[in-house]
Amino acid sequence: MDAPMSRVRVFESLAALPVACRALFEQAECRHPFCTWAWFECLIAHGLNPDDAPRFPVAFDAGGQPVCVLPCLVSRARPRRWRALQNYYAPMYGPVMAAGSRGEQGLRAIVRHLRSTPGLCEGLDLGPLCLQGPMMGRVEQALRDEGFFVKPYFRFGNRYLPTMGMDWVTYLAGRPGHLRSTLQRKGRRLRRLHGVAFHLYRQVDDVPVAVAAYESVYAVSWKRPEPFPDFMPGLIHMAARTGMLRLGVLTVDEAPVAVQLWLRHQGRAHIYKLAHDPRFEAFSPGTLLTALMMERMLDDERVSEVDFMTGDDPYKADWMPHRREQWGILALNVRTWRGALLMLRERVATWGGRLLRRGWPGRFPAS
């Protein structure tokens, strides 16, 4: 029997949520760090545009307990177009739900509230959600059942490794020959010519050194400047405070040349950010550091899974033989005239794409 829901309220900040919501975040069915209270706190504080306004619809059961939170953003310029509380920094997403039917009914109640409240929502864009995981189907079905026009779409591929208790030696033996050769040759040559050390930072007391090492390598790397400079230091602080921090640094002659930020959550290791100094490219310092981090995660921490996060870069397949997909869900409220118009545009785009694939000379917008 479905659990009755008493009400849905929309809160405009994380701090405004009832105290009981914090317990829900801690207990929710979430396999990754990116739907935790600490994550959203960090993202809101350091990683949002001034035009972004958080919204937290919360469903309460008949006893007044929160059973589902759907963290979202709206643009102040378009407050009726909702999207996941997610951006460049958040490679995964999910509603914060109580276990079982209570959480699912709460999700449906939130979707119903967004659809039926006049002037509130003309559409949502939610994700990334794992196509092979249960949450994608739950969210999609709830939106369809409540009358939204729903269009799932591909976001990116995601490489990962279920470790199944394997140790480093077993894992390395299963890697491609060219990767094993690179680790052996480059590691031997680098150690012959320089003093090499590996440091793994985890604790709050490590944060100043960890941040300094990360920023020094990132500044000389090939990567573009961070759009929000305070976000990564804030994330490293948050990860240390919550026990998730695993920041590896490879030093050459006592200077950092490669850094990797991994997040450990619920027995899984997530490879979040990588950078290395291109002046040491000939020694493949990033590859050497990945091997050192993998060895530590497999032999010492005995994680159940390692996740390479965003992207289908070919080199990731050498490390992680398994692949899954992260998808988004566009949901349009056809009870509003703008939602109906957007639905028409999506259908025309889909129809136009099919005609283009058949050689039709026209061109339609992709979204």
mmCIF file of C-alpha atoms in Angstrom:
data_model
loop_
_atom_site.group_PDB
_atom_site.id
_atom_site.type_symbol
_atom_site.label_atom_id
_atom_site.label_comp_id
_atom_site.label_asym_id
_atom_site.label_seq_id
_atom_site.Cartn_x
_atom_site.Cartn_y
_atom_site.Cartn_z
ATOM 1 C CA MET A 1 0.000 0.000 0.000
ATOM 2 C CA ASP A 2 1.328 3.452 -0.938
ATOM 3 C CA ALA A 3 2.403 5.653 1.958
ATOM 4 C CA PRO A 4 0.219 8.792 2.120
ATOM 5 C CA MET A 5 1.967 12.134 1.672
ATOM 6 C CA SER A 6 0.680 15.084 3.650
ATOM 7 C CA ARG A 7 2.285 18.003 1.840
ATOM 8 C CA VAL A 8 5.090 19.361 -0.336
ATOM 9 C CA ARG A 9 6.973 22.560 0.454
ATOM 10 C CA VAL A 10 9.586 24.362 -1.601
ATOM 11 C CA PHE A 11 12.514 25.856 0.319
ATOM 12 C CA GLU A 12 14.894 28.402 -1.171
ATOM 13 C CA SER A 13 18.083 27.467 0.676
ATOM 14 C CA LEU A 14 19.753 24.452 2.214
ATOM 15 C CA ALA A 15 19.859 26.218 5.578
ATOM 16 C CA ALA A 16 16.075 26.691 5.526
ATOM 17 C CA LEU A 17 15.371 22.950 5.355
ATOM 18 C CA PRO A 18 13.900 21.388 8.497
ATOM 19 C CA VAL A 19 16.394 19.703 10.815
ATOM 20 C CA ALA A 20 14.938 16.274 9.970
ATOM 21 C CA CYS A 21 16.030 16.733 6.335
ATOM 22 C CA ARG A 22 19.659 16.490 7.362
ATOM 23 C CA ALA A 23 19.056 12.986 8.702
ATOM 24 C CA LEU A 24 17.351 12.102 5.419
ATOM 25 C CA PHE A 25 20.471 13.175 3.498
ATOM 26 C CA GLU A 26 22.576 10.929 5.726
ATOM 27 C CA GLN A 27 20.287 7.904 5.372
ATOM 28 C CA ALA A 28 19.201 8.284 1.747
ATOM 29 C CA GLU A 29 19.792 5.685 -0.955
ATOM 30 C CA CYS A 30 22.802 7.339 -2.547
ATOM 31 C CA ARG A 31 25.887 5.546 -3.821
ATOM 32 C CA HIS A 32 27.985 8.607 -4.637
ATOM 33 C CA PRO A 33 29.122 11.782 -2.824
ATOM 34 C CA PHE A 34 27.178 14.144 -5.073
ATOM 35 C CA CYS A 35 23.848 14.029 -3.284
ATOM 36 C CA THR A 36 25.170 14.481 0.250
ATOM 37 C CA TRP A 37 24.418 17.497 2.428
ATOM 38 C CA ALA A 38 28.107 18.446 2.536
ATOM 39 C CA TRP A 39 28.385 18.323 -1.264
ATOM 40 C CA PHE A 40 25.417 20.634 -1.854
ATOM 41 C CA GLU A 41 26.652 22.969 0.875
ATOM 42 C CA CYS A 42 30.028 23.232 -0.877
ATOM 43 C CA LEU A 43 28.545 23.627 -4.365
ATOM 44 C CA ILE A 44 26.143 26.371 -3.266
ATOM 45 C CA ALA A 45 28.842 28.245 -1.347
ATOM 46 C CA HIS A 46 31.558 28.109 -4.008
ATOM 47 C CA GLY A 47 30.284 26.868 -7.378
ATOM 48 C CA LEU A 48 27.151 28.677 -8.558
ATOM 49 C CA ASN A 49 26.618 31.632 -10.865
ATOM 50 C CA PRO A 50 25.044 34.757 -9.319
ATOM 51 C CA ASP A 51 21.940 34.149 -11.437
ATOM 52 C CA ASP A 52 21.436 30.640 -9.997
ATOM 53 C CA ALA A 53 18.867 30.247 -7.231
ATOM 54 C CA PRO A 54 18.591 26.918 -5.358
ATOM 55 C CA ARG A 55 15.188 25.333 -4.833
ATOM 56 C CA PHE A 56 14.510 22.363 -2.554
ATOM 57 C CA PRO A 57 11.056 20.803 -2.955
ATOM 58 C CA VAL A 58 10.478 18.501 0.037
ATOM 59 C CA ALA A 59 7.756 15.861 0.414
ATOM 60 C CA PHE A 60 6.560 15.062 3.948
ATOM 61 C CA ASP A 61 4.683 11.941 4.956
ATOM 62 C CA ALA A 62 1.503 11.926 7.033
ATOM 63 C CA GLY A 63 3.579 12.025 10.199
ATOM 64 C CA GLY A 64 5.396 15.176 9.087
ATOM 65 C CA GLN A 65 8.700 13.425 8.312
ATOM 66 C CA PRO A 66 10.589 14.371 5.115
ATOM 67 C CA VAL A 67 10.819 11.436 2.703
ATOM 68 C CA CYS A 68 12.177 13.046 -0.474
ATOM 69 C CA VAL A 69 14.137 16.146 -1.447
ATOM 70 C CA LEU A 70 14.704 17.096 -5.099
ATOM 71 C CA PRO A 71 17.647 19.553 -5.124
ATOM 72 C CA CYS A 72 17.162 21.968 -8.015
ATOM 73 C CA LEU A 73 18.220 25.286 -9.468
ATOM 74 C CA VAL A 74 16.289 27.970 -11.244
ATOM 75 C CA SER A 75 17.640 30.924 -13.155
ATOM 76 C CA ARG A 76 16.466 34.254 -11.792
ATOM 77 C CA ALA A 77 15.825 35.276 -15.403
ATOM 78 C CA ARG A 78 13.690 32.138 -16.047
ATOM 79 C CA PRO A 79 12.380 31.051 -12.653
ATOM 80 C CA ARG A 80 9.901 28.528 -14.073
ATOM 81 C CA ARG A 81 12.535 26.421 -15.821
ATOM 82 C CA TRP A 82 13.950 24.070 -13.213
ATOM 83 C CA ARG A 83 17.086 21.997 -13.475
ATOM 84 C CA ALA A 84 19.150 19.725 -11.281
ATOM 85 C CA LEU A 85 21.295 21.386 -8.631
ATOM 86 C CA GLN A 86 24.319 20.389 -10.686
ATOM 87 C CA ASN A 87 26.870 21.948 -12.998
ATOM 88 C CA TYR A 88 30.383 21.440 -14.389
ATOM 89 C CA TYR A 89 31.569 20.284 -10.961
ATOM 90 C CA ALA A 90 28.891 17.660 -10.323
ATOM 91 C CA PRO A 91 29.334 14.506 -12.440
ATOM 92 C CA MET A 92 26.348 12.703 -10.886
ATOM 93 C CA TYR A 93 22.960 13.614 -9.479
ATOM 94 C CA GLY A 94 20.000 12.084 -7.743
ATOM 95 C CA PRO A 95 16.996 12.896 -5.574
ATOM 96 C CA VAL A 96 17.505 12.407 -1.858
ATOM 97 C CA MET A 97 14.972 9.717 -0.976
ATOM 98 C CA ALA A 98 13.992 7.541 1.954
ATOM 99 C CA ALA A 99 14.256 3.834 1.268
ATOM 100 C CA GLY A 100 11.402 1.881 -0.292
ATOM 101 C CA SER A 101 7.943 3.083 -1.244
ATOM 102 C CA ARG A 102 8.019 6.090 1.101
ATOM 103 C CA GLY A 103 10.788 7.701 -0.919
ATOM 104 C CA GLU A 104 9.188 6.859 -4.266
ATOM 105 C CA GLN A 105 5.823 8.236 -3.214
ATOM 106 C CA GLY A 106 7.564 11.352 -1.983
ATOM 107 C CA LEU A 107 9.224 11.793 -5.366
ATOM 108 C CA ARG A 108 5.848 11.447 -7.092
ATOM 109 C CA ALA A 109 4.317 13.981 -4.725
ATOM 110 C CA ILE A 110 7.050 16.502 -5.574
ATOM 111 C CA VAL A 111 6.589 15.949 -9.309
ATOM 112 C CA ARG A 112 2.813 16.336 -8.930
ATOM 113 C CA HIS A 113 3.316 19.567 -6.979
ATOM 114 C CA LEU A 114 5.605 21.019 -9.630
ATOM 115 C CA ARG A 115 3.176 20.109 -12.394
ATOM 116 C CA SER A 116 -0.036 21.299 -10.758
ATOM 117 C CA THR A 117 0.971 24.457 -8.860
ATOM 118 C CA PRO A 118 0.104 27.429 -11.110
ATOM 119 C CA GLY A 119 3.078 29.513 -12.204
ATOM 120 C CA LEU A 120 5.658 27.264 -10.542
ATOM 121 C CA CYS A 121 7.308 25.075 -13.178
ATOM 122 C CA GLU A 122 7.139 24.802 -16.963
ATOM 123 C CA GLY A 123 9.894 22.206 -17.246
ATOM 124 C CA LEU A 124 12.721 20.341 -15.546
ATOM 125 C CA ASP A 125 16.122 19.126 -16.699
ATOM 126 C CA LEU A 126 17.442 16.465 -14.324
ATOM 127 C CA GLY A 127 20.670 14.485 -14.319
ATOM 128 C CA PRO A 128 23.213 13.058 -14.829
ATOM 129 C CA LEU A 129 21.537 9.798 -13.788
ATOM 130 C CA CYS A 130 23.002 6.358 -14.403
ATOM 131 C CA LEU A 131 21.110 4.655 -17.220
ATOM 132 C CA GLN A 132 21.873 1.227 -15.761
ATOM 133 C CA GLY A 133 20.900 2.207 -12.203
ATOM 134 C CA PRO A 134 17.450 2.115 -10.576
ATOM 135 C CA MET A 135 17.137 5.878 -9.992
ATOM 136 C CA MET A 136 16.888 6.740 -13.690
ATOM 137 C CA GLY A 137 13.815 4.559 -14.101
ATOM 138 C CA ARG A 138 12.188 5.820 -10.912
ATOM 139 C CA VAL A 139 12.558 9.477 -11.869
ATOM 140 C CA GLU A 140 11.488 8.942 -15.479
ATOM 141 C CA GLN A 141 8.428 6.902 -14.496
ATOM 142 C CA ALA A 142 7.326 9.405 -11.860
ATOM 143 C CA LEU A 143 7.491 12.232 -14.414
ATOM 144 C CA ARG A 144 5.576 10.265 -17.047
ATOM 145 C CA ASP A 145 2.914 9.128 -14.602
ATOM 146 C CA GLU A 146 2.278 12.703 -13.507
ATOM 147 C CA GLY A 147 1.745 13.951 -17.053
ATOM 148 C CA PHE A 148 5.066 15.484 -18.050
ATOM 149 C CA PHE A 149 6.391 15.138 -21.579
ATOM 150 C CA VAL A 150 9.619 13.233 -20.980
ATOM 151 C CA LYS A 151 12.688 13.049 -23.201
ATOM 152 C CA PRO A 152 15.751 11.155 -21.899
ATOM 153 C CA TYR A 153 19.045 12.092 -23.526
ATOM 154 C CA PHE A 154 22.657 10.916 -23.392
ATOM 155 C CA ARG A 155 25.139 12.939 -21.296
ATOM 156 C CA PHE A 156 28.410 10.962 -21.194
ATOM 157 C CA GLY A 157 30.014 7.578 -20.804
ATOM 158 C CA ASN A 158 31.461 6.558 -17.463
ATOM 159 C CA ARG A 159 34.301 4.059 -16.956
ATOM 160 C CA TYR A 160 34.426 2.072 -13.714
ATOM 161 C CA LEU A 161 35.871 -1.042 -12.089
ATOM 162 C CA PRO A 162 34.057 -3.379 -9.673
ATOM 163 C CA THR A 163 37.043 -4.562 -7.640
ATOM 164 C CA MET A 164 35.415 -7.709 -6.180
ATOM 165 C CA GLY A 165 38.164 -7.969 -3.556
ATOM 166 C CA MET A 166 41.067 -8.066 -6.022
ATOM 167 C CA ASP A 167 44.493 -6.869 -4.935
ATOM 168 C CA TRP A 168 46.907 -4.628 -6.841
ATOM 169 C CA VAL A 169 49.031 -7.453 -8.243
ATOM 170 C CA THR A 170 45.981 -9.253 -9.653
ATOM 171 C CA TYR A 171 44.553 -6.025 -11.040
ATOM 172 C CA LEU A 172 47.825 -4.968 -12.686
ATOM 173 C CA ALA A 173 48.258 -8.382 -14.317
ATOM 174 C CA GLY A 174 44.952 -7.838 -16.118
ATOM 175 C CA ARG A 175 45.863 -4.464 -17.575
ATOM 176 C CA PRO A 176 46.984 -4.040 -21.215
ATOM 177 C CA GLY A 177 50.628 -4.749 -21.914
ATOM 178 C CA HIS A 178 51.389 -1.228 -23.095
ATOM 179 C CA LEU A 179 50.141 0.228 -19.805
ATOM 180 C CA ARG A 180 52.220 -2.180 -17.721
ATOM 181 C CA SER A 181 55.248 -1.416 -19.880
ATOM 182 C CA THR A 182 54.751 2.339 -19.461
ATOM 183 C CA LEU A 183 54.543 2.028 -15.683
ATOM 184 C CA GLN A 184 57.695 -0.048 -15.549
ATOM 185 C CA ARG A 185 59.815 1.945 -18.006
ATOM 186 C CA LYS A 186 58.769 5.466 -17.031
ATOM 187 C CA GLY A 187 58.821 4.753 -13.323
ATOM 188 C CA ARG A 188 62.310 3.231 -13.466
ATOM 189 C CA ARG A 189 63.690 6.096 -15.558
ATOM 190 C CA LEU A 190 62.154 8.811 -13.360
ATOM 191 C CA ARG A 191 63.540 7.243 -10.174
ATOM 192 C CA ARG A 192 66.979 6.848 -11.756
ATOM 193 C CA LEU A 193 67.200 10.547 -12.610
ATOM 194 C CA HIS A 194 65.310 12.198 -9.747
ATOM 195 C CA GLY A 195 64.175 11.866 -6.187
ATOM 196 C CA VAL A 196 60.561 10.688 -6.305
ATOM 197 C CA ALA A 197 57.981 10.516 -3.500
ATOM 198 C CA PHE A 198 54.275 9.784 -3.161
ATOM 199 C CA HIS A 199 52.073 11.566 -0.630
ATOM 200 C CA LEU A 200 48.442 10.785 0.171
ATOM 201 C CA TYR A 201 46.529 13.444 2.088
ATOM 202 C CA ARG A 202 43.334 12.596 3.983
ATOM 203 C CA GLN A 203 43.080 14.593 7.193
ATOM 204 C CA VAL A 204 41.860 18.102 8.006
ATOM 205 C CA ASP A 205 45.373 18.975 9.173
ATOM 206 C CA ASP A 206 46.653 18.049 5.692
ATOM 207 C CA VAL A 207 44.414 20.541 3.896
ATOM 208 C CA PRO A 208 46.796 23.550 3.620
ATOM 209 C CA VAL A 209 49.574 21.383 2.136
ATOM 210 C CA ALA A 210 47.099 19.497 -0.082
ATOM 211 C CA VAL A 211 45.535 22.673 -1.456
ATOM 212 C CA ALA A 212 48.931 24.258 -2.113
ATOM 213 C CA ALA A 213 50.133 21.162 -3.986
ATOM 214 C CA TYR A 214 46.940 20.918 -6.015
ATOM 215 C CA GLU A 215 46.938 24.574 -6.997
ATOM 216 C CA SER A 216 50.649 24.652 -7.878
ATOM 217 C CA VAL A 217 50.294 21.742 -10.316
ATOM 218 C CA TYR A 218 46.963 22.853 -11.731
ATOM 219 C CA ALA A 219 48.350 26.330 -12.458
ATOM 220 C CA VAL A 220 51.033 24.952 -14.795
ATOM 221 C CA SER A 221 48.949 22.141 -16.282
ATOM 222 C CA TRP A 222 47.162 22.081 -19.633
ATOM 223 C CA LYS A 223 43.769 22.577 -18.007
ATOM 224 C CA ARG A 224 41.726 25.724 -18.317
ATOM 225 C CA PRO A 225 41.414 27.976 -15.239
ATOM 226 C CA GLU A 226 38.667 27.049 -12.828
ATOM 227 C CA PRO A 227 35.461 29.032 -13.462
ATOM 228 C CA PHE A 228 35.018 29.267 -9.677
ATOM 229 C CA PRO A 229 38.500 29.555 -8.094
ATOM 230 C CA ASP A 230 37.249 28.957 -4.552
ATOM 231 C CA PHE A 231 35.459 25.722 -5.374
ATOM 232 C CA MET A 232 38.346 23.246 -5.374
ATOM 233 C CA PRO A 233 39.882 24.486 -2.094
ATOM 234 C CA GLY A 234 36.380 24.404 -0.615
ATOM 235 C CA LEU A 235 35.845 20.858 -1.879
ATOM 236 C CA ILE A 236 39.165 19.666 -0.463
ATOM 237 C CA HIS A 237 38.224 21.163 2.927
ATOM 238 C CA MET A 238 34.778 19.523 2.773
ATOM 239 C CA ALA A 239 36.191 16.142 1.751
ATOM 240 C CA ALA A 240 38.710 16.178 4.606
ATOM 241 C CA ARG A 241 36.036 17.152 7.109
ATOM 242 C CA THR A 242 33.727 14.326 6.017
ATOM 243 C CA GLY A 243 36.411 11.641 5.653
ATOM 244 C CA MET A 244 36.161 11.500 1.841
ATOM 245 C CA LEU A 245 39.499 13.142 1.003
ATOM 246 C CA ARG A 246 42.096 11.110 -0.845
ATOM 247 C CA LEU A 247 44.434 13.613 -2.518
ATOM 248 C CA GLY A 248 47.506 12.022 -4.049
ATOM 249 C CA VAL A 249 50.633 13.995 -4.941
ATOM 250 C CA LEU A 250 53.684 12.798 -6.859
ATOM 251 C CA THR A 251 56.764 14.901 -6.126
ATOM 252 C CA VAL A 252 59.994 15.019 -8.098
ATOM 253 C CA ASP A 253 62.960 16.454 -6.220
ATOM 254 C CA GLU A 254 60.437 17.580 -3.571
ATOM 255 C CA ALA A 255 58.317 19.605 -6.032
ATOM 256 C CA PRO A 256 54.746 18.468 -6.882
ATOM 257 C CA VAL A 257 54.447 17.376 -10.523
ATOM 258 C CA ALA A 258 51.149 15.440 -10.515
ATOM 259 C CA VAL A 259 48.042 15.631 -8.332
ATOM 260 C CA GLN A 260 44.839 13.634 -8.188
ATOM 261 C CA LEU A 261 41.786 14.268 -6.054
ATOM 262 C CA TRP A 262 39.817 11.100 -5.285
ATOM 263 C CA LEU A 263 36.714 10.983 -3.108
ATOM 264 C CA ARG A 264 36.002 7.884 -1.038
ATOM 265 C CA HIS A 265 32.341 7.416 -0.146
ATOM 266 C CA GLN A 266 30.492 4.340 1.084
ATOM 267 C CA GLY A 267 33.325 2.026 0.131
ATOM 268 C CA ARG A 268 33.744 3.394 -3.394
ATOM 269 C CA ALA A 269 36.573 5.526 -4.777
ATOM 270 C CA HIS A 270 35.693 8.292 -7.252
ATOM 271 C CA ILE A 271 38.501 9.802 -9.357
ATOM 272 C CA TYR A 272 37.440 13.436 -9.396
ATOM 273 C CA LYS A 273 40.277 15.663 -10.673
ATOM 274 C CA LEU A 274 43.645 15.020 -12.323
ATOM 275 C CA ALA A 275 46.460 17.356 -13.330
ATOM 276 C CA HIS A 276 50.182 17.151 -13.996
ATOM 277 C CA ASP A 277 53.064 19.411 -14.933
ATOM 278 C CA PRO A 278 53.611 19.126 -18.731
ATOM 279 C CA ARG A 279 57.343 19.697 -18.276
ATOM 280 C CA PHE A 280 57.513 16.112 -16.983
ATOM 281 C CA GLU A 281 55.320 14.651 -19.723
ATOM 282 C CA ALA A 282 58.125 12.344 -20.884
ATOM 283 C CA PHE A 283 57.872 10.473 -17.570
ATOM 284 C CA SER A 284 54.057 10.062 -17.652
ATOM 285 C CA PRO A 285 53.655 11.359 -14.081
ATOM 286 C CA GLY A 286 49.856 11.193 -14.209
ATOM 287 C CA THR A 287 49.950 7.524 -15.167
ATOM 288 C CA LEU A 288 52.454 6.750 -12.417
ATOM 289 C CA LEU A 289 50.314 8.550 -9.852
ATOM 290 C CA THR A 290 47.153 6.727 -10.944
ATOM 291 C CA ALA A 291 48.970 3.427 -10.379
ATOM 292 C CA LEU A 292 50.065 4.489 -6.888
ATOM 293 C CA MET A 293 46.540 5.579 -6.004
ATOM 294 C CA MET A 294 45.025 2.371 -7.362
ATOM 295 C CA GLU A 295 47.480 0.270 -5.383
ATOM 296 C CA ARG A 296 46.551 2.101 -2.182
ATOM 297 C CA MET A 297 42.807 1.836 -2.816
ATOM 298 C CA LEU A 298 42.947 -1.882 -3.628
ATOM 299 C CA ASP A 299 45.464 -3.148 -1.081
ATOM 300 C CA ASP A 300 44.955 -0.815 1.883
ATOM 301 C CA GLU A 301 41.418 0.539 1.619
ATOM 302 C CA ARG A 302 39.825 -2.471 -0.084
ATOM 303 C CA VAL A 303 37.245 -0.364 -1.930
ATOM 304 C CA SER A 304 34.411 -2.176 -3.707
ATOM 305 C CA GLU A 305 34.508 -0.005 -6.838
ATOM 306 C CA VAL A 306 36.686 2.601 -8.537
ATOM 307 C CA ASP A 307 34.884 5.141 -10.716
ATOM 308 C CA PHE A 308 36.666 7.265 -13.342
ATOM 309 C CA MET A 309 33.738 9.693 -13.424
ATOM 310 C CA THR A 310 33.043 11.906 -16.434
ATOM 311 C CA GLY A 311 34.121 11.054 -19.955
ATOM 312 C CA ASP A 312 34.964 8.289 -22.382
ATOM 313 C CA ASP A 313 38.632 9.195 -22.886
ATOM 314 C CA PRO A 314 40.366 6.209 -24.517
ATOM 315 C CA TYR A 315 43.092 5.982 -21.845
ATOM 316 C CA LYS A 316 40.436 5.329 -19.173
ATOM 317 C CA ALA A 317 39.540 2.014 -20.790
ATOM 318 C CA ASP A 318 43.064 0.772 -20.017
ATOM 319 C CA TRP A 319 42.355 1.245 -16.315
ATOM 320 C CA MET A 320 38.620 0.518 -16.167
ATOM 321 C CA PRO A 321 37.214 -2.180 -18.485
ATOM 322 C CA HIS A 322 33.575 -1.572 -17.551
ATOM 323 C CA ARG A 323 31.410 1.189 -19.006
ATOM 324 C CA ARG A 324 28.014 2.659 -18.130
ATOM 325 C CA GLU A 325 26.181 5.727 -19.316
ATOM 326 C CA GLN A 326 24.955 8.829 -17.561
ATOM 327 C CA TRP A 327 21.798 10.348 -19.006
ATOM 328 C CA GLY A 328 19.668 13.424 -18.471
ATOM 329 C CA ILE A 329 15.898 13.712 -18.417
ATOM 330 C CA LEU A 330 14.128 16.684 -19.964
ATOM 331 C CA ALA A 331 10.565 16.905 -18.612
ATOM 332 C CA LEU A 332 8.120 19.528 -19.868
ATOM 333 C CA ASN A 333 4.918 20.584 -18.143
ATOM 334 C CA VAL A 334 2.446 20.593 -21.007
ATOM 335 C CA ARG A 335 -0.206 22.167 -18.772
ATOM 336 C CA THR A 336 1.640 25.469 -19.252
ATOM 337 C CA TRP A 337 1.717 27.180 -22.618
ATOM 338 C CA ARG A 338 5.506 27.537 -22.514
ATOM 339 C CA GLY A 339 5.903 23.898 -21.597
ATOM 340 C CA ALA A 340 3.639 22.885 -24.479
ATOM 341 C CA LEU A 341 5.613 25.119 -26.851
ATOM 342 C CA LEU A 342 8.902 23.599 -25.695
ATOM 343 C CA MET A 343 7.454 20.128 -26.187
ATOM 344 C CA LEU A 344 6.524 21.035 -29.761
ATOM 345 C CA ARG A 345 10.058 22.284 -30.358
ATOM 346 C CA GLU A 346 11.531 19.036 -29.014
ATOM 347 C CA ARG A 347 9.258 16.970 -31.240
ATOM 348 C CA VAL A 348 10.118 19.038 -34.299
ATOM 349 C CA ALA A 349 13.832 18.672 -33.477
ATOM 350 C CA THR A 350 13.456 14.884 -33.193
ATOM 351 C CA TRP A 351 11.431 14.684 -36.401
ATOM 352 C CA GLY A 352 13.891 16.979 -38.172
ATOM 353 C CA GLY A 353 16.836 14.878 -37.036
ATOM 354 C CA ARG A 354 15.231 11.772 -38.511
ATOM 355 C CA LEU A 355 14.671 13.568 -41.812
ATOM 356 C CA LEU A 356 18.270 14.766 -41.858
ATOM 357 C CA ARG A 357 19.488 11.206 -41.356
ATOM 358 C CA ARG A 358 17.396 10.245 -44.398
ATOM 359 C CA GLY A 359 18.991 12.971 -46.510
ATOM 360 C CA TRP A 360 16.317 15.668 -46.099
ATOM 361 C CA PRO A 361 17.899 19.059 -46.949
ATOM 362 C CA GLY A 362 16.387 20.995 -44.040
ATOM 363 C CA ARG A 363 17.976 21.714 -40.633
ATOM 364 C CA PHE A 364 16.272 21.942 -37.270
ATOM 365 C CA PRO A 365 17.524 23.068 -33.862
ATOM 366 C CA ALA A 366 19.110 20.296 -31.818
ATOM 367 C CA SER A 367 17.270 21.194 -28.627
#
